Tab-separated table of C-alpha atoms in Angstrom:
chain	number	residue	atom	x	y	z
K	15	MET	CA	139.091	89.137	124.156
K	16	GLN	CA	141.946	89.424	121.706
K	17	GLN	CA	144.363	89.941	124.593
K	18	ASP	CA	143.607	86.378	125.643
K	19	ARG	CA	144.477	84.867	122.252
K	20	PRO	CA	148.227	84.412	122.825
K	21	ALA	CA	147.585	82.528	126.039
K	22	ARG	CA	144.919	80.388	124.411
K	23	ALA	CA	147.140	79.791	121.397
K	24	ARG	CA	149.852	78.379	123.637
K	25	ARG	CA	147.487	75.999	125.394
K	26	ARG	CA	147.556	72.487	123.966
K	27	THR	CA	145.665	69.459	125.178
K	28	GLY	CA	147.952	66.762	123.916
K	29	GLY	CA	151.260	68.558	123.690
K	30	ARG	CA	153.241	69.141	120.530
K	31	HIS	CA	153.998	66.033	118.599
K	32	PRO	CA	157.784	65.645	118.404
K	33	ALA	CA	159.197	66.695	115.097
K	34	GLY	CA	159.916	63.588	113.099
K	35	VAL	CA	162.223	62.837	110.242
K	36	ARG	CA	160.851	64.214	107.016
K	37	SER	CA	160.034	61.585	104.469
K	38	PRO	CA	162.575	61.031	101.705
K	39	PRO	CA	161.920	62.395	98.243
K	40	VAL	CA	159.415	60.501	96.154
K	41	ALA	CA	161.193	58.407	93.553
K	42	ALA	CA	161.723	60.159	90.237
K	43	LEU	CA	159.060	59.447	87.664
K	44	HIS	CA	160.356	57.241	84.870
K	45	GLY	CA	160.769	58.960	81.553
K	46	GLY	CA	161.904	62.256	83.036
K	47	LEU	CA	158.436	63.579	83.885
K	48	LEU	CA	159.432	64.681	87.375
K	49	ALA	CA	162.370	64.656	89.735
K	50	ALA	CA	160.627	66.047	92.822
K	51	ASP	CA	162.665	66.916	95.906
K	52	GLY	CA	159.703	67.065	98.257
K	53	ARG	CA	160.381	70.656	99.324
K	54	HIS	CA	157.865	72.539	97.253
K	55	GLY	CA	154.834	71.693	99.365
K	56	GLY	CA	156.306	73.511	102.344
K	57	ALA	CA	156.742	76.893	100.718
K	58	PRO	CA	155.077	79.928	102.278
K	59	ALA	CA	151.702	80.797	100.855
K	60	ARG	CA	151.687	83.399	98.119
K	61	ARG	CA	149.907	86.609	99.050
K	62	ARG	CA	146.952	86.917	96.731
K	63	ARG	CA	144.297	89.506	96.080
K	64	THR	CA	142.026	90.051	99.058
K	65	ALA	CA	139.549	92.485	97.571
K	66	ARG	CA	137.060	89.733	96.907
K	67	ASP	CA	135.802	86.678	98.715
K	68	GLY	CA	136.016	84.524	95.603
K	69	GLY	CA	134.548	81.058	95.949
K	70	GLY	CA	136.466	77.840	96.368
K	71	ASP	CA	138.109	76.490	93.290
K	72	GLY	CA	140.859	74.217	94.607
K	73	ARG	CA	143.562	76.506	93.233
K	74	ASP	CA	145.844	76.466	96.081
K	75	GLY	CA	144.094	73.942	93.885
K	76	GLY	CA	150.268	57.936	113.849
K	77	ARG	CA	146.903	56.891	112.576
K	78	GLY	CA	144.141	58.965	111.220
K	79	ASP	CA	140.995	57.823	113.067
K	80	LEU	CA	140.046	56.059	109.861
K	81	ALA	CA	137.483	53.847	111.551
K	82	ALA	CA	135.751	55.969	114.170
K	83	PRO	CA	133.305	54.198	116.515
K	84	PRO	CA	129.552	54.631	116.023
K	85	TYR	CA	127.862	57.507	117.793
K	86	ASP	CA	126.964	56.732	121.403
K	87	PRO	CA	124.619	59.288	123.058
K	88	ALA	CA	126.017	58.350	126.446
K	89	LEU	CA	129.441	59.498	125.309
K	90	ALA	CA	128.309	62.528	123.327
K	91	ARG	CA	130.198	65.161	125.228
K	92	ARG	CA	132.389	67.623	123.396
K	93	PRO	CA	135.733	65.918	122.844
K	94	ALA	CA	138.898	67.743	123.733
K	95	GLY	CA	139.995	69.759	120.759
K	96	VAL	CA	136.554	70.510	119.305
K	97	GLY	CA	135.315	74.076	119.684
K	98	ARG	CA	131.772	75.359	119.321
K	99	GLY	CA	130.348	78.478	117.728
K	100	ARG	CA	129.948	80.781	120.700
K	101	GLY	CA	130.094	84.485	121.435
K	102	ARG	CA	128.708	87.431	123.337
K	103	ALA	CA	125.094	88.467	123.091
K	104	GLY	CA	124.376	91.129	120.511
K	105	GLY	CA	126.327	89.504	117.679
K	106	ASP	CA	129.688	91.166	118.362
K	107	LEU	CA	132.586	89.582	116.532
K	108	VAL	CA	134.657	87.579	118.971
K	109	THR	CA	137.786	85.605	118.384
K	110	ASP	CA	136.526	82.533	120.259
K	111	ARG	CA	133.856	81.874	117.616
K	112	LEU	CA	136.341	79.886	115.563
K	113	PRO	CA	136.445	76.455	113.899
K	114	GLY	CA	136.876	73.294	115.890
K	115	PHE	CA	137.347	71.262	112.705
K	116	VAL	CA	139.517	72.229	109.725
K	117	VAL	CA	139.401	70.149	106.543
K	118	ALA	CA	142.895	71.044	105.370
K	119	GLY	CA	143.382	68.814	102.340
K	120	VAL	CA	143.761	67.732	99.729
K	121	PRO	CA	142.504	69.497	96.579
K	122	ARG	CA	140.426	67.442	94.135
K	123	ALA	CA	139.972	64.580	96.581
K	124	GLY	CA	136.356	64.953	97.736
K	125	THR	CA	136.531	67.821	100.233
K	126	THR	CA	133.566	69.598	98.645
K	127	THR	CA	131.549	66.396	99.015
K	128	VAL	CA	132.526	66.210	102.694
K	129	ALA	CA	131.433	69.827	103.175
K	130	SER	CA	128.132	69.059	101.463
K	131	HIS	CA	127.491	66.162	103.837
K	132	LEU	CA	128.482	68.169	106.915
K	133	ARG	CA	126.019	70.918	106.001
K	134	THR	CA	123.215	68.401	106.571
K	135	VAL	CA	124.357	67.681	110.150
K	136	PRO	CA	122.472	69.909	112.652
K	137	GLY	CA	125.404	70.013	115.073
K	138	VAL	CA	127.832	71.357	112.464
K	139	PHE	CA	128.142	74.823	110.906
K	140	VAL	CA	129.890	75.273	107.549
K	141	PRO	CA	129.979	78.864	106.216
K	142	ASP	CA	128.656	79.814	102.801
K	143	LEU	CA	132.153	80.743	101.616
K	144	GLU	CA	133.127	77.559	99.819
K	145	GLU	CA	136.840	77.745	100.636
K	146	VAL	CA	137.913	80.183	103.339
K	147	HIS	CA	141.684	80.457	102.704
K	148	TYR	CA	142.109	82.362	105.978
K	149	PHE	CA	145.406	80.708	106.907
K	150	THR	CA	146.879	81.399	103.457
K	151	ARG	CA	145.965	84.381	101.313
K	152	ARG	CA	143.393	86.011	103.644
K	153	HIS	CA	145.299	85.845	106.909
K	154	ASP	CA	145.903	89.592	106.929
K	155	ARG	CA	142.163	90.154	107.388
K	156	GLY	CA	142.535	89.151	111.011
K	157	PRO	CA	140.685	86.931	113.505
K	158	ASP	CA	137.578	89.115	113.683
K	159	TRP	CA	137.009	88.685	109.948
K	160	TYR	CA	137.512	84.938	110.362
K	161	ALA	CA	135.145	84.760	113.329
K	162	GLY	CA	132.601	86.792	111.393
K	163	LEU	CA	132.157	83.904	108.966
K	164	TYR	CA	130.685	81.938	111.880
K	165	ARG	CA	128.492	84.662	113.397
K	166	ASP	CA	125.342	82.650	112.562
K	167	ALA	CA	126.541	79.447	114.235
K	168	ARG	CA	124.446	78.298	117.176
K	169	PRO	CA	126.263	77.826	120.502
K	170	GLU	CA	126.045	74.034	120.317
K	171	GLN	CA	127.396	73.770	116.764
K	172	VAL	CA	130.941	72.830	115.783
K	173	CYS	CA	132.283	75.378	113.288
K	174	VAL	CA	134.112	74.012	110.245
K	175	ASP	CA	136.630	75.501	107.800
K	176	VAL	CA	136.974	73.554	104.537
K	177	THR	CA	140.045	74.751	102.617
K	178	PRO	CA	141.829	71.807	100.977
K	179	SER	CA	144.991	73.715	100.079
K	180	TYR	CA	146.049	74.394	103.692
K	181	VAL	CA	148.024	71.174	104.045
K	182	LEU	CA	150.142	72.090	101.008
K	183	HIS	CA	151.504	75.192	102.756
K	184	GLU	CA	153.645	74.629	105.837
K	185	GLU	CA	153.049	78.210	106.932
K	186	ALA	CA	149.294	77.549	106.924
K	187	VAL	CA	149.753	74.377	108.978
K	188	GLU	CA	151.861	76.302	111.492
K	189	ARG	CA	149.193	78.996	111.758
K	190	ILE	CA	146.429	76.448	112.312
K	191	ALA	CA	148.438	74.774	115.077
K	192	ARG	CA	149.189	78.127	116.709
K	193	GLU	CA	145.816	79.854	116.359
K	194	LEU	CA	143.475	76.847	116.652
K	195	PRO	CA	145.449	74.739	119.136
K	196	ASP	CA	142.458	72.545	120.018
K	197	ALA	CA	141.017	72.009	116.535
K	198	VAL	CA	140.794	68.666	114.778
K	199	VAL	CA	142.446	68.698	111.340
K	200	GLY	CA	140.903	66.542	108.624
K	201	LEU	CA	142.383	65.218	105.392
K	202	VAL	CA	140.560	63.610	102.475
K	203	LEU	CA	142.902	61.482	100.358
K	204	ARG	CA	142.284	60.135	96.871
K	205	ASP	CA	144.258	57.963	94.481
K	206	PRO	CA	147.049	60.439	93.664
K	207	VAL	CA	147.074	59.490	89.984
K	208	ASP	CA	143.372	60.261	89.571
K	209	ARG	CA	143.725	63.345	91.761
K	210	ALA	CA	146.516	64.741	89.579
K	211	TYR	CA	144.478	64.236	86.412
K	212	SER	CA	141.395	65.830	87.955
K	213	HIS	CA	143.519	68.759	89.142
K	214	TYR	CA	144.920	69.194	85.637
K	215	TRP	CA	141.468	69.346	84.047
K	216	LEU	CA	140.270	71.820	86.647
K	217	ASN	CA	143.092	74.141	85.608
K	218	ARG	CA	142.273	73.595	81.943
K	219	ASP	CA	138.646	74.516	82.612
K	220	LYS	CA	139.704	77.671	84.437
K	221	GLY	CA	142.026	78.679	81.632
K	222	THR	CA	145.158	78.516	83.811
K	223	GLU	CA	146.697	75.507	82.045
K	224	ARG	CA	147.440	75.390	78.326
K	225	LEU	CA	149.869	72.475	78.207
K	226	GLY	CA	148.917	68.874	77.577
K	227	PHE	CA	148.868	66.627	80.648
K	228	GLU	CA	152.206	64.963	79.972
K	229	GLU	CA	153.755	68.327	79.090
K	230	ALA	CA	152.437	69.816	82.332
K	231	LEU	CA	154.035	66.981	84.316
K	232	GLU	CA	157.330	67.616	82.542
K	233	ALA	CA	157.063	71.343	83.293
K	234	GLU	CA	156.217	70.957	86.989
K	235	PRO	CA	159.797	70.981	88.365
K	236	GLU	CA	160.672	74.093	86.358
K	237	ARG	CA	157.454	75.839	87.379
K	238	LEU	CA	158.025	75.132	91.058
K	239	ALA	CA	161.700	76.077	90.834
K	240	ARG	CA	160.647	79.401	89.342
K	241	ASP	CA	157.965	79.916	92.003
K	242	PRO	CA	157.767	77.316	94.825
K	243	ARG	CA	154.358	78.727	95.741
K	244	ASP	CA	152.879	77.789	92.351
K	245	LEU	CA	151.111	74.806	93.891
K	246	PRO	CA	148.063	75.066	91.618
K	247	HIS	CA	150.382	73.468	89.042
K	248	GLY	CA	151.823	70.982	91.554
K	249	TYR	CA	149.961	68.009	90.147
K	250	LEU	CA	152.450	65.492	91.534
K	251	THR	CA	153.762	67.474	94.487
K	252	SER	CA	150.238	67.675	95.918
K	253	GLY	CA	149.935	63.874	95.784
K	254	GLY	CA	152.866	63.151	98.119
K	255	TYR	CA	150.509	62.299	100.968
K	256	ALA	CA	153.018	60.608	103.282
K	257	ARG	CA	155.273	63.653	103.185
K	258	LEU	CA	152.332	65.989	103.816
K	259	LEU	CA	151.022	63.851	106.682
K	260	ARG	CA	154.433	63.608	108.352
K	261	ARG	CA	154.826	67.369	108.159
K	262	LEU	CA	151.330	67.864	109.562
K	263	HIS	CA	152.220	65.609	112.504
K	264	GLU	CA	155.181	67.862	113.292
K	265	HIS	CA	152.701	70.609	114.159
K	266	VAL	CA	149.446	68.817	115.041
K	267	PRO	CA	149.406	65.703	117.267
K	268	PRO	CA	148.272	62.576	115.380
K	269	ASP	CA	145.325	62.121	117.758
K	270	ARG	CA	143.919	65.387	116.397
K	271	VAL	CA	144.195	64.334	112.749
K	272	HIS	CA	141.236	62.600	111.082
K	273	VAL	CA	141.791	60.968	107.688
K	274	VAL	CA	139.035	60.079	105.218
K	275	LEU	CA	139.640	58.090	102.038
K	276	PHE	CA	137.840	59.140	98.873
K	277	ASP	CA	137.008	55.534	97.983
K	278	ASP	CA	135.187	55.034	101.298
K	279	LEU	CA	133.295	58.273	100.761
K	280	ALA	CA	132.250	57.289	97.243
K	281	ARG	CA	131.314	53.705	98.112
K	282	ASP	CA	129.259	54.329	101.253
K	283	PRO	CA	129.262	57.840	102.755
K	284	GLY	CA	127.096	56.878	105.747
K	285	PRO	CA	129.868	55.381	107.912
K	286	VAL	CA	132.249	58.175	106.890
K	287	VAL	CA	129.807	60.881	107.998
K	288	ALA	CA	129.000	58.947	111.180
K	289	GLY	CA	132.720	58.698	111.929
K	290	LEU	CA	133.163	62.431	111.465
K	291	CYS	CA	130.209	63.143	113.747
K	292	ALA	CA	131.595	60.812	116.402
K	293	ARG	CA	134.971	62.534	116.170
K	294	LEU	CA	133.328	65.957	116.584
K	295	GLY	CA	130.968	64.827	119.346
K	296	VAL	CA	127.724	65.631	117.526
K	297	PRO	CA	124.776	63.337	116.683
K	298	PRO	CA	124.931	61.825	113.193
K	299	PRO	CA	122.141	62.329	110.647
K	300	THR	CA	118.993	60.376	111.434
K	301	GLU	CA	118.224	59.813	107.751
K	302	PRO	CA	120.317	57.660	105.388
K	303	VAL	CA	123.245	59.552	103.916
K	304	PRO	CA	122.886	59.623	100.112
K	305	ALA	CA	125.857	59.404	97.795
K	306	ARG	CA	126.865	62.794	96.447
K	307	ARG	CA	129.071	63.732	93.520
K	308	THR	CA	130.029	67.378	93.542
K	309	ASN	CA	132.093	69.254	90.979
K	310	HIS	CA	131.655	66.368	88.540
K	311	HIS	CA	131.526	67.435	84.910
K	312	GLY	CA	133.274	67.223	81.588
K	313	PRO	CA	135.632	69.636	79.849
K	314	ALA	CA	134.785	73.324	79.664
K	315	ARG	CA	133.007	74.676	76.610
K	316	SER	CA	135.342	77.674	76.555
K	317	PRO	CA	138.682	77.975	78.412
K	318	LEU	CA	138.475	81.735	77.844
K	319	LEU	CA	135.161	81.892	79.695
K	320	GLY	CA	136.699	79.744	82.428
K	321	SER	CA	139.510	82.266	82.758
K	322	VAL	CA	136.984	85.101	83.068
K	323	ALA	CA	134.888	83.152	85.582
K	324	ARG	CA	137.734	82.747	88.055
K	325	ARG	CA	137.958	86.552	88.370
K	326	LEU	CA	134.285	86.896	89.325
K	327	PRO	CA	132.857	86.831	92.874
K	328	GLY	CA	132.385	83.339	94.315
K	329	PRO	CA	128.667	82.602	93.679
K	330	VAL	CA	128.768	84.173	90.203
K	331	SER	CA	132.001	82.350	89.395
K	332	ARG	CA	130.519	78.974	90.350
K	333	THR	CA	127.387	79.615	88.279
K	334	VAL	CA	129.396	80.580	85.194
K	335	ARG	CA	131.763	77.616	85.581
K	336	ARG	CA	128.806	75.262	85.946
K	337	TRP	CA	127.204	76.624	82.771
K	338	ASN	CA	130.534	76.461	80.968
K	339	SER	CA	131.012	72.769	81.753
K	340	THR	CA	129.861	69.956	79.493
K	341	PRO	CA	128.251	66.669	80.542
K	342	GLY	CA	130.257	63.492	80.504
K	343	ALA	CA	133.811	62.621	81.453
K	344	TYR	CA	137.213	63.937	80.514
K	345	PRO	CA	139.286	62.097	77.911
K	346	PRO	CA	140.957	59.069	79.508
K	347	MET	CA	144.568	59.255	80.595
K	348	GLU	CA	147.120	57.544	78.391
K	349	PRO	CA	147.774	54.044	79.852
K	350	ALA	CA	151.550	54.503	79.680
K	351	THR	CA	151.296	57.779	81.601
K	352	ARG	CA	149.095	56.157	84.233
K	353	GLU	CA	151.573	53.340	84.731
K	354	ARG	CA	154.503	55.737	85.077
K	355	LEU	CA	152.550	57.731	87.652
K	356	ARG	CA	151.826	54.511	89.532
K	357	ASP	CA	155.570	53.911	89.738
K	358	HIS	CA	156.147	57.502	90.826
K	359	PHE	CA	153.750	57.304	93.761
K	360	ALA	CA	154.598	53.719	94.825
K	361	ALA	CA	157.107	54.625	97.556
K	362	ASP	CA	154.859	57.331	98.977
K	363	ARG	CA	151.927	54.918	98.997
K	364	ASP	CA	153.897	52.365	101.021
K	365	GLU	CA	154.950	54.993	103.554
K	366	LEU	CA	151.399	56.319	103.802
K	367	GLU	CA	150.107	52.846	104.626
K	368	GLU	CA	152.616	52.641	107.472
K	369	LEU	CA	151.481	56.004	108.829
K	370	LEU	CA	147.793	55.099	108.610
K	371	GLY	CA	148.185	51.537	109.830
K	372	ARG	CA	146.048	50.185	106.986
K	373	ALA	CA	146.180	49.563	103.267
K	374	VAL	CA	144.984	52.227	100.873
K	375	PRO	CA	142.716	51.179	97.984
K	376	TRP	CA	145.004	52.355	95.222
K	377	GLY	CA	148.033	50.555	93.911
K	378	ARG	CA	149.553	49.680	90.571
K	379	ALA	CA	146.337	48.581	88.890
K	380	ALA	CA	144.673	51.318	86.846
K	381	THR	CA	141.401	52.487	88.348
K	382	GLY	CA	140.167	54.398	85.331
K	383	ARG	CA	138.528	57.096	87.468
K	384	ASP	CA	139.586	60.093	85.434
K	385	SER	CA	136.555	62.292	86.078
K	386	GLY	CA	136.725	65.523	88.035
K	387	THR	CA	135.279	65.126	91.504
K	388	LYS	CA	136.493	67.583	94.049
């Protein structure tokens, strides 16, 4: 079976999307907080420890089918580009039991909520491993390890990989395009100002960030210059959505990219889930889709305990982090900082709207959503 992988990896249904012109650098943030050159997000993924299957923590925290049609049973065949969980009898690991849908970004934008909704859809299989990281730090484990995560998927189910850091690493995007040539790639996008603040507090809770928010923004260029793969501290780099989407389109045709906006997910998840099901060719839930808020909590009781928790196995780590969190919201962002970040992301926002063919619900007005939803 593995001998057939190269041939299958070269097969594409829509052809490679022509490489486009990379987006220009995002305008420098006023006040000297950042002078990003847009290159950091494309650095190769850092090889990390592979001894454990640690849980997801967001460390590596044309148009996008934004308005998919309602599900029509008469048209419910498997769309091109969506694979099912299938394999030989007897439970052998096979490399064709692989995802047909990869949620590749972005961290702290609602990807865990999307995964939670998809787990309620009978035609979809999401593994217990919260974030797989196969195309980044676990790629050396090989396709059989990857396929083994989906050994329990039924033949009719679409297998899903939810790892929101993939889109930040160009090497990961290249691997997805090469090894899953028919898969649909999903992105969940959130107001980049709120996303950056949520990302910062996640790192504070884990004990990996000791600077104040404004200090961390000032330090980002130096951190990335020292190690371009230090994307867990790329609070602003990770919010350059237009640049990330253009780079994704260089490897994955736009008709195989599905974009979800956090605001739509938070306001009314039903149509969002129905759109995902229609895109994957599976029936939507028959019951109303309730609103979900995952990974929503206040500051950690103890940063030291948060640092210890991130070294524990996934389920234990999540339990400890949950206990270590406090109820309520994080301290609000300074208004002046929020306004400067609005200016920083303005050019990228305009370009993103052109790529998506619609307006995004964030602009210069402060939203005040500073809480940590992933």
